[in-house]
XYZ file of C-alpha atoms in Angstrom:
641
model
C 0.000 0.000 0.000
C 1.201 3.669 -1.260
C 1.091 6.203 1.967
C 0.414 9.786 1.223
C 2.157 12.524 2.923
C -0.013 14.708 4.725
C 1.890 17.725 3.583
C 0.313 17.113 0.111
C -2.855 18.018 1.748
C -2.385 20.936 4.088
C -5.403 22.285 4.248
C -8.109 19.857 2.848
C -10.847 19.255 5.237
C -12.990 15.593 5.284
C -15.786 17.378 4.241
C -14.516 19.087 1.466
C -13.777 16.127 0.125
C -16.910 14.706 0.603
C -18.423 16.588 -1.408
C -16.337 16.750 -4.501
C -17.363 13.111 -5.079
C -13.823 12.664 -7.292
C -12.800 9.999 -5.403
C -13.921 6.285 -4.657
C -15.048 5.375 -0.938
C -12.283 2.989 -0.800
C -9.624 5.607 -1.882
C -10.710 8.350 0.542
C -10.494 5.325 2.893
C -6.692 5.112 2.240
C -6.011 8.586 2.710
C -7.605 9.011 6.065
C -6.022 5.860 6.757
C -2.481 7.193 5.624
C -3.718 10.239 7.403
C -3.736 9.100 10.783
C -1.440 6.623 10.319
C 1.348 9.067 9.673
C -0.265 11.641 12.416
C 0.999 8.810 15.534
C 4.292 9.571 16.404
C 5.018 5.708 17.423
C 2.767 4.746 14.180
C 5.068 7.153 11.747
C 8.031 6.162 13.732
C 7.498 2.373 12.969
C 6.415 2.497 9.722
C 9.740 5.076 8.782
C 12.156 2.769 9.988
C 11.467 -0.263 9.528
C 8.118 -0.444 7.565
C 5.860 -1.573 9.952
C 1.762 -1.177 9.646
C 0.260 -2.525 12.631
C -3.504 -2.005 11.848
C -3.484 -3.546 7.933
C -6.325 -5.405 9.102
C -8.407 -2.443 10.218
C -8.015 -0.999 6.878
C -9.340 -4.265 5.018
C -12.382 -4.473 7.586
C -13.433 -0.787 6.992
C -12.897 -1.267 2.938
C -15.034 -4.667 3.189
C -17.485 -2.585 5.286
C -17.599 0.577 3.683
C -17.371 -0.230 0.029
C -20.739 0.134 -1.279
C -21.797 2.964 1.131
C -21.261 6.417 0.614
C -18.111 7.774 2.551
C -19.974 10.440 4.847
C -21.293 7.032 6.787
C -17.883 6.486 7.681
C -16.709 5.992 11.555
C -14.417 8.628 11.670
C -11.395 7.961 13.286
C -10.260 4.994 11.666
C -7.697 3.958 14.504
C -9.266 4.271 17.800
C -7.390 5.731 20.991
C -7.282 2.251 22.513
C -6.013 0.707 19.530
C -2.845 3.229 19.207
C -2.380 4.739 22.264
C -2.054 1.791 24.499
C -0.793 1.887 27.891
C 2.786 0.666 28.276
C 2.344 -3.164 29.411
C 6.266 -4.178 28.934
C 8.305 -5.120 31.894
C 11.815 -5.910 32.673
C 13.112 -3.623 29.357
C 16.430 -3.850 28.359
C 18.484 -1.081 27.285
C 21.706 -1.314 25.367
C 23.956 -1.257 28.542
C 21.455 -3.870 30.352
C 21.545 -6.028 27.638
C 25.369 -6.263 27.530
C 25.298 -7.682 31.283
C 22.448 -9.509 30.515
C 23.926 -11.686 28.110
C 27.469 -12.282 30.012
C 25.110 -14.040 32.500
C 25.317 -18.152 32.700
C 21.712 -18.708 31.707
C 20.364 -18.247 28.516
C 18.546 -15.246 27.326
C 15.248 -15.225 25.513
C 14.092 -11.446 23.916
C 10.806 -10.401 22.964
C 10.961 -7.015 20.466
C 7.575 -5.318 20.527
C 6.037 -1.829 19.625
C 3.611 0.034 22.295
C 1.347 0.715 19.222
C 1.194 -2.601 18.039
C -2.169 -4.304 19.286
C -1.032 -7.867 18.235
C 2.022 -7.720 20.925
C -0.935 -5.889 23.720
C -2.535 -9.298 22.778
C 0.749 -11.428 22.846
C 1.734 -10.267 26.364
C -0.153 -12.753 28.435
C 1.020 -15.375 26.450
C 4.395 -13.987 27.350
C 4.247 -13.956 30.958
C 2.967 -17.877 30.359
C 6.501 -18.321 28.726
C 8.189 -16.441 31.495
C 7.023 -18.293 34.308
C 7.628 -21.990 32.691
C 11.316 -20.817 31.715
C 12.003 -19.892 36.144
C 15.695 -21.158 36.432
C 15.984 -22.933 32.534
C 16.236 -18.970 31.367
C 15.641 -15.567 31.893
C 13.454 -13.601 29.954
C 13.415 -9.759 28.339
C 11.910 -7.105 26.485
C 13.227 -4.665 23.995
C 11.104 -1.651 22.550
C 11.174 -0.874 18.974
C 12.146 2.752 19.695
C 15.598 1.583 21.174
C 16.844 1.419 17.442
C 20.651 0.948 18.895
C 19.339 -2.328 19.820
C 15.720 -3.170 17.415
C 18.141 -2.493 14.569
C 20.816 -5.294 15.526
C 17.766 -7.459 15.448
C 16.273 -6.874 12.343
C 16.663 -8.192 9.043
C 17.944 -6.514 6.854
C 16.920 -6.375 2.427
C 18.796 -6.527 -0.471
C 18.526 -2.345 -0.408
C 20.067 -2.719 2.998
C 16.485 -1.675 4.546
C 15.650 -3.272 7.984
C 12.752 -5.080 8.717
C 10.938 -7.686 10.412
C 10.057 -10.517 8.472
C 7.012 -11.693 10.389
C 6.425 -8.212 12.139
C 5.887 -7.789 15.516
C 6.139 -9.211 18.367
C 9.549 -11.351 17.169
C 11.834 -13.635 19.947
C 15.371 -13.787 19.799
C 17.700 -16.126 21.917
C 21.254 -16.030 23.308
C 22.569 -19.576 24.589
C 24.433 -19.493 27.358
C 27.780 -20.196 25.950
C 26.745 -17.045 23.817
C 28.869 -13.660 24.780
C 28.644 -11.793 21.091
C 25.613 -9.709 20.451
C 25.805 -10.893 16.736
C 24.894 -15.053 17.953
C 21.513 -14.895 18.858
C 18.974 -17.114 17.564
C 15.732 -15.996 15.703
C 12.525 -17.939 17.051
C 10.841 -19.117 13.321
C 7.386 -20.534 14.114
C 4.148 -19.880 14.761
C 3.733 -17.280 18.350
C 2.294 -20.291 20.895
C 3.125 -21.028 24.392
C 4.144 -24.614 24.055
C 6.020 -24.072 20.545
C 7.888 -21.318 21.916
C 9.077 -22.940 25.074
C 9.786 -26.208 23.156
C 11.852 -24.093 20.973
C 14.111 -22.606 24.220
C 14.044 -25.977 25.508
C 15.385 -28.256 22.633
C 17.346 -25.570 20.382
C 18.518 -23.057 22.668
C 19.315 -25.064 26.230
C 19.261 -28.392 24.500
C 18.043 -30.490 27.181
C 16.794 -33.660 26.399
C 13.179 -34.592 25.552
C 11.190 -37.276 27.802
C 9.299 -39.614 25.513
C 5.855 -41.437 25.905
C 5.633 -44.986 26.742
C 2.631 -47.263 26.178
C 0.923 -49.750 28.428
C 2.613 -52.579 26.368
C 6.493 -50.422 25.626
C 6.851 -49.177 29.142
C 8.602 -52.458 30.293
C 10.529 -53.497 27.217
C 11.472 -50.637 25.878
C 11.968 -47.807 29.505
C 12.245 -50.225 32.293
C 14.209 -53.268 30.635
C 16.324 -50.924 28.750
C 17.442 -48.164 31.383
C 20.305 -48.853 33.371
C 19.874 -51.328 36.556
C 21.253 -48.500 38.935
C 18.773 -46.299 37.907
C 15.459 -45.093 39.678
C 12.474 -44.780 36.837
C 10.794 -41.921 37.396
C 7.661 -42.337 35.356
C 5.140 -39.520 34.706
C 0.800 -39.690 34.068
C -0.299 -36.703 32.247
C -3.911 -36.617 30.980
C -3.850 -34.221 28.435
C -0.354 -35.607 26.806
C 1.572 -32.006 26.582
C 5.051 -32.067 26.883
C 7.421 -32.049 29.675
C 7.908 -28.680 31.346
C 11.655 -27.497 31.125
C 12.210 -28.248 34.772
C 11.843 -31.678 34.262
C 13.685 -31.756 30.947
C 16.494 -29.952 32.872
C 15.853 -32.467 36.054
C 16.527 -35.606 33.371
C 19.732 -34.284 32.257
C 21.459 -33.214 35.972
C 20.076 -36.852 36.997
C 20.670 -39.227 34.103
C 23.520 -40.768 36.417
C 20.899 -41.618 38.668
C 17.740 -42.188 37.423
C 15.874 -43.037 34.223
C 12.298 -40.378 32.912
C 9.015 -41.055 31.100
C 5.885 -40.300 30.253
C 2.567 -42.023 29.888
C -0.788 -41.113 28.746
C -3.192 -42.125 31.627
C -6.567 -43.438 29.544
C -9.542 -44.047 31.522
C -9.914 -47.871 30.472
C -6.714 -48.821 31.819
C -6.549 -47.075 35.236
C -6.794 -50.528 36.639
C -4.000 -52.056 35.510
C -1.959 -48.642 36.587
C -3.336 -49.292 40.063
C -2.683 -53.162 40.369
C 1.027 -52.461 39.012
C 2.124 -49.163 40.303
C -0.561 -48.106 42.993
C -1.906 -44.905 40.085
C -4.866 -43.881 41.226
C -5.459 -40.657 38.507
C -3.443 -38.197 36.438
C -1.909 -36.270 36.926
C 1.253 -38.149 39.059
C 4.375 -39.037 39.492
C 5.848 -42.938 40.190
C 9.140 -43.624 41.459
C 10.421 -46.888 40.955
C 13.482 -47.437 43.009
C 15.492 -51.032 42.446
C 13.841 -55.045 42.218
C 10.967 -55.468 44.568
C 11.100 -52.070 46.185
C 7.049 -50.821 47.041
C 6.684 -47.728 44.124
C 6.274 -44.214 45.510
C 3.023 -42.448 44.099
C 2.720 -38.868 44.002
C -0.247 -37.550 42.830
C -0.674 -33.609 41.835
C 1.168 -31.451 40.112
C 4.355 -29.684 41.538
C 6.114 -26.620 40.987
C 9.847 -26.464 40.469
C 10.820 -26.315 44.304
C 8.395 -29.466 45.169
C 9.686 -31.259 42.438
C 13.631 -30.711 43.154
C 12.625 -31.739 46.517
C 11.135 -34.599 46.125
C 13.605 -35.664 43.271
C 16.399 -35.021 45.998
C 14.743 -37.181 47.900
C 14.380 -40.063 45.870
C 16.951 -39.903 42.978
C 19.073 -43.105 44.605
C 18.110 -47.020 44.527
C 17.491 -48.219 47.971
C 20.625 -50.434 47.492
C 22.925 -48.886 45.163
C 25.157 -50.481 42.881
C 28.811 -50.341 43.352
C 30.733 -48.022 40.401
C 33.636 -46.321 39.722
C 31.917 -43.075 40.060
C 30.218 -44.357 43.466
C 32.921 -46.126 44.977
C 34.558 -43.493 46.778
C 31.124 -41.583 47.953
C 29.695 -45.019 49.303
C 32.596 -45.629 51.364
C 33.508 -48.804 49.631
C 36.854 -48.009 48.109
C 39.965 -48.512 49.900
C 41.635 -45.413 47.821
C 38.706 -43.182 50.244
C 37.369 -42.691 53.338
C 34.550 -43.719 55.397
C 30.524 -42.255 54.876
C 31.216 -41.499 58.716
C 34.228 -38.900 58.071
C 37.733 -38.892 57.036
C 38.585 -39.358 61.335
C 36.803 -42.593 61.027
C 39.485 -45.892 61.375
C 37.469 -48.613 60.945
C 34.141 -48.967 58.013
C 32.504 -52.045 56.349
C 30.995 -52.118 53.191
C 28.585 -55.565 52.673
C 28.427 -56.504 48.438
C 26.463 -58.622 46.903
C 27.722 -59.573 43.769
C 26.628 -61.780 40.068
C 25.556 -61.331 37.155
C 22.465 -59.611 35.906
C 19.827 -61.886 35.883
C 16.986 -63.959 38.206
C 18.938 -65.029 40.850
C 21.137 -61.520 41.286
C 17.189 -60.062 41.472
C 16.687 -62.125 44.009
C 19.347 -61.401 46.113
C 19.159 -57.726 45.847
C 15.955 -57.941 47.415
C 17.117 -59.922 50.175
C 20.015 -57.692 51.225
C 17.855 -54.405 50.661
C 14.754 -56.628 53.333
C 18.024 -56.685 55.293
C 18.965 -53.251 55.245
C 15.368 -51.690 55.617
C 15.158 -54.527 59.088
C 18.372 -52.799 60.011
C 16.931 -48.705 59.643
C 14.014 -50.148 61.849
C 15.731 -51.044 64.672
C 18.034 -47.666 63.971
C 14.266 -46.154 64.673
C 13.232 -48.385 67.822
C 16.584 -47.297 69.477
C 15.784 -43.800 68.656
C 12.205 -43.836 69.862
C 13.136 -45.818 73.162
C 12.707 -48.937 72.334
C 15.512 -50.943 72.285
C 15.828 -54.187 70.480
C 16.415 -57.062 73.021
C 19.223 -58.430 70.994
C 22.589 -57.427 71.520
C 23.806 -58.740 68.329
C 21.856 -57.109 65.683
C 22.668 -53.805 67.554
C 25.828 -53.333 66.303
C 25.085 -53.868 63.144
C 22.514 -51.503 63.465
C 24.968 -48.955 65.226
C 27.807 -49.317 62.473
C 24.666 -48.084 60.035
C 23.122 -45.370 62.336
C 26.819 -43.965 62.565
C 27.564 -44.537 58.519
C 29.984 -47.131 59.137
C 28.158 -49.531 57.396
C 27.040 -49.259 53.757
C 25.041 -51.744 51.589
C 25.549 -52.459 47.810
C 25.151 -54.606 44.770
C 27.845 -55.546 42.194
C 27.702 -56.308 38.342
C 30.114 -59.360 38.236
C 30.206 -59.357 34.558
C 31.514 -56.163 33.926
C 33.494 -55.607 37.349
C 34.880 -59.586 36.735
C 38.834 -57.983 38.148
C 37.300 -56.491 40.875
C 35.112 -59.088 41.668
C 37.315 -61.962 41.439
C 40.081 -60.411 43.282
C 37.602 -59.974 46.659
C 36.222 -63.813 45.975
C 39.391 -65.077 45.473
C 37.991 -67.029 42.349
C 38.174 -67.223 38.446
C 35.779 -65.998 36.047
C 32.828 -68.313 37.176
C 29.655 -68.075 39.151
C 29.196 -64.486 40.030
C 32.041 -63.132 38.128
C 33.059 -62.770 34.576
C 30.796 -62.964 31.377
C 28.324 -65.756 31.731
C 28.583 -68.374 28.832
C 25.394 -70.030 26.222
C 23.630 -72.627 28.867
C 25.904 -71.477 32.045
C 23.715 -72.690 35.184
C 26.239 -71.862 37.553
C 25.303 -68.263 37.499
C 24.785 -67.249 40.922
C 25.496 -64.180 43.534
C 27.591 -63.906 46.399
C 27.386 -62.085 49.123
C 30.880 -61.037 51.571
C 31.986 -58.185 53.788
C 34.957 -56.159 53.475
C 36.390 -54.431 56.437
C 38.182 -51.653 55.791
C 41.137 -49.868 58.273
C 43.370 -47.075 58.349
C 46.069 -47.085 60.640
C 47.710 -43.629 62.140
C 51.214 -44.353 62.013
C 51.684 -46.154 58.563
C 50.038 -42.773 57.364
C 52.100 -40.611 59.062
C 55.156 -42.553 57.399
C 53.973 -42.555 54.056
C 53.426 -39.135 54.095
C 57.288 -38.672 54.821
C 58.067 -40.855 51.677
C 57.713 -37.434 49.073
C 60.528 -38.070 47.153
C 60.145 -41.242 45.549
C 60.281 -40.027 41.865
C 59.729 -42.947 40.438
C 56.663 -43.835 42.148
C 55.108 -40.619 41.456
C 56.203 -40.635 37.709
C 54.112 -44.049 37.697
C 51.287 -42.901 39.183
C 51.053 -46.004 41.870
C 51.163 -46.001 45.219
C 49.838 -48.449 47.987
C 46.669 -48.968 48.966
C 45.123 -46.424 51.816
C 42.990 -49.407 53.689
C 44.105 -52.626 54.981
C 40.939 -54.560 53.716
C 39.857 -58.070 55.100
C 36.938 -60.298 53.606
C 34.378 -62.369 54.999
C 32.118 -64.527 52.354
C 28.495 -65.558 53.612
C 27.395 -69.234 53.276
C 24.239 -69.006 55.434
C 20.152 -69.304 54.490
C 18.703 -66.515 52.678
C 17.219 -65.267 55.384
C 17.031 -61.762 56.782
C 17.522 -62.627 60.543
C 20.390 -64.934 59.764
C 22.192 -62.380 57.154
C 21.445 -59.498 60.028
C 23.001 -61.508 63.005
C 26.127 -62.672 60.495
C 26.790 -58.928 60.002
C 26.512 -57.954 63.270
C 28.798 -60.383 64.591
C 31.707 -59.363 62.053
C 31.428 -55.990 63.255
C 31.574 -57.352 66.707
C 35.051 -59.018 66.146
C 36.263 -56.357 63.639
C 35.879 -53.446 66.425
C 37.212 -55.411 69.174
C 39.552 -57.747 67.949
C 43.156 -56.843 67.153
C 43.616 -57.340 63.282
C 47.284 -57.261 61.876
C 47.276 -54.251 59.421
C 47.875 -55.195 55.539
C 47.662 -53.961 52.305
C 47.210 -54.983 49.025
C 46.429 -53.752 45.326
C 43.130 -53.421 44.114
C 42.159 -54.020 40.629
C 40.754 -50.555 39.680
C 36.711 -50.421 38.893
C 35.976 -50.546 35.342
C 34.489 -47.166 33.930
C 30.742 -48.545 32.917
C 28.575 -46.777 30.833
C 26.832 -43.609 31.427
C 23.875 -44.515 29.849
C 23.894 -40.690 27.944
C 23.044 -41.963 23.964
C 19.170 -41.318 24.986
C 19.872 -37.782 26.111
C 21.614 -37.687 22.289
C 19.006 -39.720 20.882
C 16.226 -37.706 22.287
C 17.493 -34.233 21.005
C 17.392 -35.083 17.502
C 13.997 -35.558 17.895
C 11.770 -33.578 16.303
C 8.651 -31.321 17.009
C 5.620 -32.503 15.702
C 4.814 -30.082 13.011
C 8.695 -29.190 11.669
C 8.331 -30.316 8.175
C 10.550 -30.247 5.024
C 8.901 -27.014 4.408
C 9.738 -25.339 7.587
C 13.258 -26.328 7.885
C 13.847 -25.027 4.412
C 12.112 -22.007 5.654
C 14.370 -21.588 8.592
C 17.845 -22.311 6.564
C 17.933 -18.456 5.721
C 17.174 -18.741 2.170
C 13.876 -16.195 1.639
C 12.820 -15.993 -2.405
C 10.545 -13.775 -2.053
C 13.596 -11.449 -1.075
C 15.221 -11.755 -4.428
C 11.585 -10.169 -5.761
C 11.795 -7.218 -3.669
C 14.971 -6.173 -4.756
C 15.012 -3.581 -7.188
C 18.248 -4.352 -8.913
C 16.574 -7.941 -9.842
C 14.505 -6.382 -12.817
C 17.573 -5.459 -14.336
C 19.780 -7.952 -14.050
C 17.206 -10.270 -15.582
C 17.230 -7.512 -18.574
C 20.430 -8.151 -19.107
C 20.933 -11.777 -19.045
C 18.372 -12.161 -21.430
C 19.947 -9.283 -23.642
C 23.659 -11.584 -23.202
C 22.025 -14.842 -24.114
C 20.506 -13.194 -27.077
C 23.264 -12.114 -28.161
C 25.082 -15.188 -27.968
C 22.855 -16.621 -29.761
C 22.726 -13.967 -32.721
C 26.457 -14.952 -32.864
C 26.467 -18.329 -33.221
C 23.781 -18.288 -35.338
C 25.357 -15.892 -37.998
C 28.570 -17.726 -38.043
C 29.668 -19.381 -41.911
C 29.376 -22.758 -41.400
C 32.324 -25.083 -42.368
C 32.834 -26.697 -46.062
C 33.573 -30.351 -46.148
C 36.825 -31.819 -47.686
C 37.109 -32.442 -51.599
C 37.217 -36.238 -52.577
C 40.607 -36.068 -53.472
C 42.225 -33.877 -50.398
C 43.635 -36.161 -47.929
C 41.404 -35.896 -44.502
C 42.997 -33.272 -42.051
C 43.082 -35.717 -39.526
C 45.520 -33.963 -36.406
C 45.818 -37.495 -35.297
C 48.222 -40.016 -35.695
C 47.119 -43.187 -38.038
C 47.040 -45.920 -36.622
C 49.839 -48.541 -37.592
C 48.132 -51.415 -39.764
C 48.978 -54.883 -38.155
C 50.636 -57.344 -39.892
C 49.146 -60.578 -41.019
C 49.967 -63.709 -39.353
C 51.283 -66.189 -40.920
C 49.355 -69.678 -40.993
C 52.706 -71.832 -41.567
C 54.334 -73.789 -38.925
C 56.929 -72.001 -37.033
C 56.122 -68.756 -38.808
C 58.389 -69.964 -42.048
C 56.629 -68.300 -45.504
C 54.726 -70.055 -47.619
C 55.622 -71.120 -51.359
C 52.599 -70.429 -53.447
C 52.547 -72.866 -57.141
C 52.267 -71.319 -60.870
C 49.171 -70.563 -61.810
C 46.835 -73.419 -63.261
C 46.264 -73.327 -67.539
C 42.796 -73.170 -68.864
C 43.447 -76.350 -70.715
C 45.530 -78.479 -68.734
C 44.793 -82.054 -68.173
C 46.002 -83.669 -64.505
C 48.272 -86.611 -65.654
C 47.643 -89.926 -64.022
C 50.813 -91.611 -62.822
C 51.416 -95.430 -62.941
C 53.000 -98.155 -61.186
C 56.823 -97.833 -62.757
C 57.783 -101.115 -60.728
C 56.980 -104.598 -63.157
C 55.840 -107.658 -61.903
């Protein structure tokens, strides 16, 4: 649309012309329109510099309206005060030297530009605060105002004609990453202006946290539960209207994915049984926590802020009995190398294993020692509340735990097979090393380790700086004298209690000659971090072929707005034209004469000799040619009788 200049019309009056009746309804629409368009400071202002028309619409809808009535019945003004003057709604506005601090921050940065006379980012601005308050502590959010040009102008896009503009006018989001300290590496937001969209875009593109899928009924065991790790706690979430995870628990699933395993499923009314035989669900939405074999699922039902969450997460994030890794070893007190859960003044820790191979019977045991454990925090409890257990033997067991002397873990034998030989004193069978095609000795064991430190032998090692050649190897003795004590009772919880106690017993009282010995180190296992790889290459629903072209920066419709593309067309077809002109008016080329040897530039090719069809390559000796009238001459016998 064409804007007039109101100086063109200093002094005409709407009346006036009214009643020359010269022009069309629909054109004296566009020159009021133009009128008080250019009339608005902040109208004139955005429209100047960077073409912006914010009421478009309102000019179609008075056109439709008013295009078969006569223009006297016109609403006069065109652009209401609330439409153009609108109060200032914007908070937390950045200026040039607040956005420079604001992007040196650690957490990412999401913009929104607007215009105070735009009514489509007065309407946007709920919607905002929506994306504000589900980005608390994933990132912070801020304005910009279109006026601030220092800083509007470093957003925009800029034409062919070096003209800036905003490609889908306003309101348009921008995002700095956090590893982002140039202004020039933002990110421009390139879909469609909705809550979820836009904080799936911060999410996934800009934080790149992970995305936590939906299971099914029938996929939740196979494919989430079989296939997370076994130290892992599955925390498994029941939404009823299937949106996606907020960022908090996106972010929650990437600090945690040491620990514990996410999901989602779909709660349907039909199978709300089977959710409450399995996992105790009563409705969506809620939150399961599934924490090792045989353990009694914690149900939260609700929905939880950020806070409640963390805390509850904090709460929960570990098995009940935790598996024994290198990244574990040292904070479960069960590595000779550390110290105690009890303190670094501590002399004397145990650390109870059970160990095998991941299967039935490893299950099995699990359970038994974590029945074990739990019988040993009751009595903790009893003693606390006043009533103390009448047996003295199961006391100190349950002291040693109550002080955090005592710690309680399961092994992977198959992967740990160094480690867990060299404490069973045993090859690669049973509960250690790979199990084999129809192996039925697979089984767990379950031993003690007592672990010491002793003052002196510290204080003389300590002396012993300059051994180079130790230090250039990188070895150096064991902290802990260690001392191991295999079970060979009943599976039974009483029995496995008492045994403990009673090593504890003897290993506090008795005197134990101090020894070390090297440790085969803990094999690095695997992080189990491909799914939060996996998971970020997965894409929105909705982000087609279409869009991602879109979104690559290529625009064609920017290659027709540019002036200069008229002519350049002009004279490419002018060139190929005239190439064409030339090579059509060129002589053509005569053929040879019959008689003129070919101008070949080539060599000829040598003509091969004939081989010769007589033995050993001697020539042949041709005869005289035949007469017409000879006669063949019979020969005779010359020899008489």
């Amino acid at each position: 649309m064409r804007l007039f200049k109101c100086s063109q019309f200093p002094n005409l009056k709407w009346k006036m012309l009214a009643e020359t009746n010269q022009q069309t309804t629909v054109d004296i629409i566009k020159i009021r329109y133009a009128y008080e368009l250019l009339t608005n400071p902040i109208l004139k202002r955005d429209y100047d510099l960077f073409g912006l028309d914010h009421h478009k619409d309102v000019l179609e809808k008075v056109k439709e309206q008013y295009q078969k009535e006569h223009f006297l019945k016109i609403d006069l003004p065109l652009l209401k005060d609330s439409s153009v003057h609108s109060t200032d709604y914007a908070f937390n506005v950045l200026t040039y030297e607040s956005f420079m601090h604001s992007i040196a921050e650690e957490h990412p940065l999401l913009i929104m530009v607007y215009s105070k006379g735009s009514p489509r980012c007065a309407q946007f601005i709920e919607y905002w605060k929506q994306i504000g308050s589900r980005l608390v502590g994933v990132a912070n959010t801020a304005m910009v105002e279109l006026g601030d040009v220092q800083l509007t102008g470093h957003f925009a896009e800029q034409r062919f004609s070096k003209q800036p503009f905003f490609r889908n006018g306003l309101p348009t989001l921008v995002a700095y990453p956090a590893d982002c300290r140039n202004p020039s590496c933002y990110m421009r937001y390139p879909g469609e202006l909705f809550v979820d969209s836009v904080v799936d875009w911060v999410a996934t593109s800009v934080v790149g946290l992970p995305r936590i899928l939906y299971y099914s009924k029938e996929t939740l065991g196979p494919q989430f539960i079989g296939k997370s790790g076994h130290h892992k706690v599955k925390v498994i979430f029941f939404s009823s209207t299937g949106e996606r995870a907020a960022p908090f628990l996106r972010q929650a699933a990437q600090e945690d994915s040491t620990y514990a395993s996410f999901a989602f499923v779909l709660w349907k009314e039909d199978e709300s049984q089977i959710w409450w035989n399995s996992l105790g669900v009563e409705s969506a939405p809620s939150v399961v926590f599934l924490k090792g074999p045989g353990a009694k699922p914690i149900v939260y039902h609700g929905t939880f802020t950020r806070s409640e969450f963390t805390k509850i997460m904090e709460e929960h994030k570990h098995q009940e009995l935790r598996q024994l890794r290198r990244d574990t070893s040292l904070e479960l007190g069960c590595d000779a190398r550390g110290y105690s859960r009890a303190g670094n003044d501590t002399m004397i820790w145990y650390c109870v294993i059970v160990a095998g191979r991941p299967g039935v019977e490893l299950t099995k045991r699990r359970q038994i020692l974590r029945n074990a454990q739990d019988q040993l925090f009751s009595d903790v409890n009893a003693s606390t509340s006043g009533n103390v257990d009448s047996s003295v033997v199961v006391s100190s067991a349950a002291a040693a735990l109550k002080d955090d002397r005592l710690t309680f873990v399961w092994l992977d034998g198959e992967v740990q097979k160094k480690f867990c030989a060299f404490y069973l004193a045993t090859d690669y069978s049973g509960a250690c090393g790979p199990g084999g095609f129809g192996d039925d000795n697979d089984k767990s064991e379950l031993f003690i380790v007592r672990f010491q430190r002793n003052a002196t032998y510290e204080a003389l090692k300590a002396k012993k700086t300059n051994n180079l050649m130790e230090a250039l190897q990188g070895q150096h003795t064991t902290d802990a004298s260690q001392l191991v004590a295999r079970y060979k009772g009943p599976d039974e919880i009483e029995e496995i209690n008492k045994w403990i106690s009673q090593i504890i017993k003897d290993g506090d009282t008795r005197e134990i000659p101090y020894f070390t010995s090297k440790v085969p180190d803990l094999v690095p296992e695997e992080t189990r971090k491909e799914w939060l790889r996996s998971t970020k290459s997965i894409r929105s629903a909705g982000t087609s072929v279409k869009q991602r072209i879109q979104n690559s920066g290529f625009h064609f419709r920017d290659y027709l707005t540019d002036p200069r593309i008229g002519p350049s067309l002009l004279m490419s077809a002018c060139i190929s034209m005239g190439i064409i002109w030339f090579k059509s008016n060129q002589p053509t080329q005569t053929t040879p004469q019959d008689g003129a040897p070919p101008k070949d530039k080539t060599k000829r090719r040598r003509p091969r000799p004939k081989l010769s069809t007589s033995l050993f390559g001697q020539p042949e000796y041709t005869a005289d040619p035949e007469p017409k009238d000879a006669r063949q001459w019979e020969m005779t016998d010359s020899d008489s009788d």
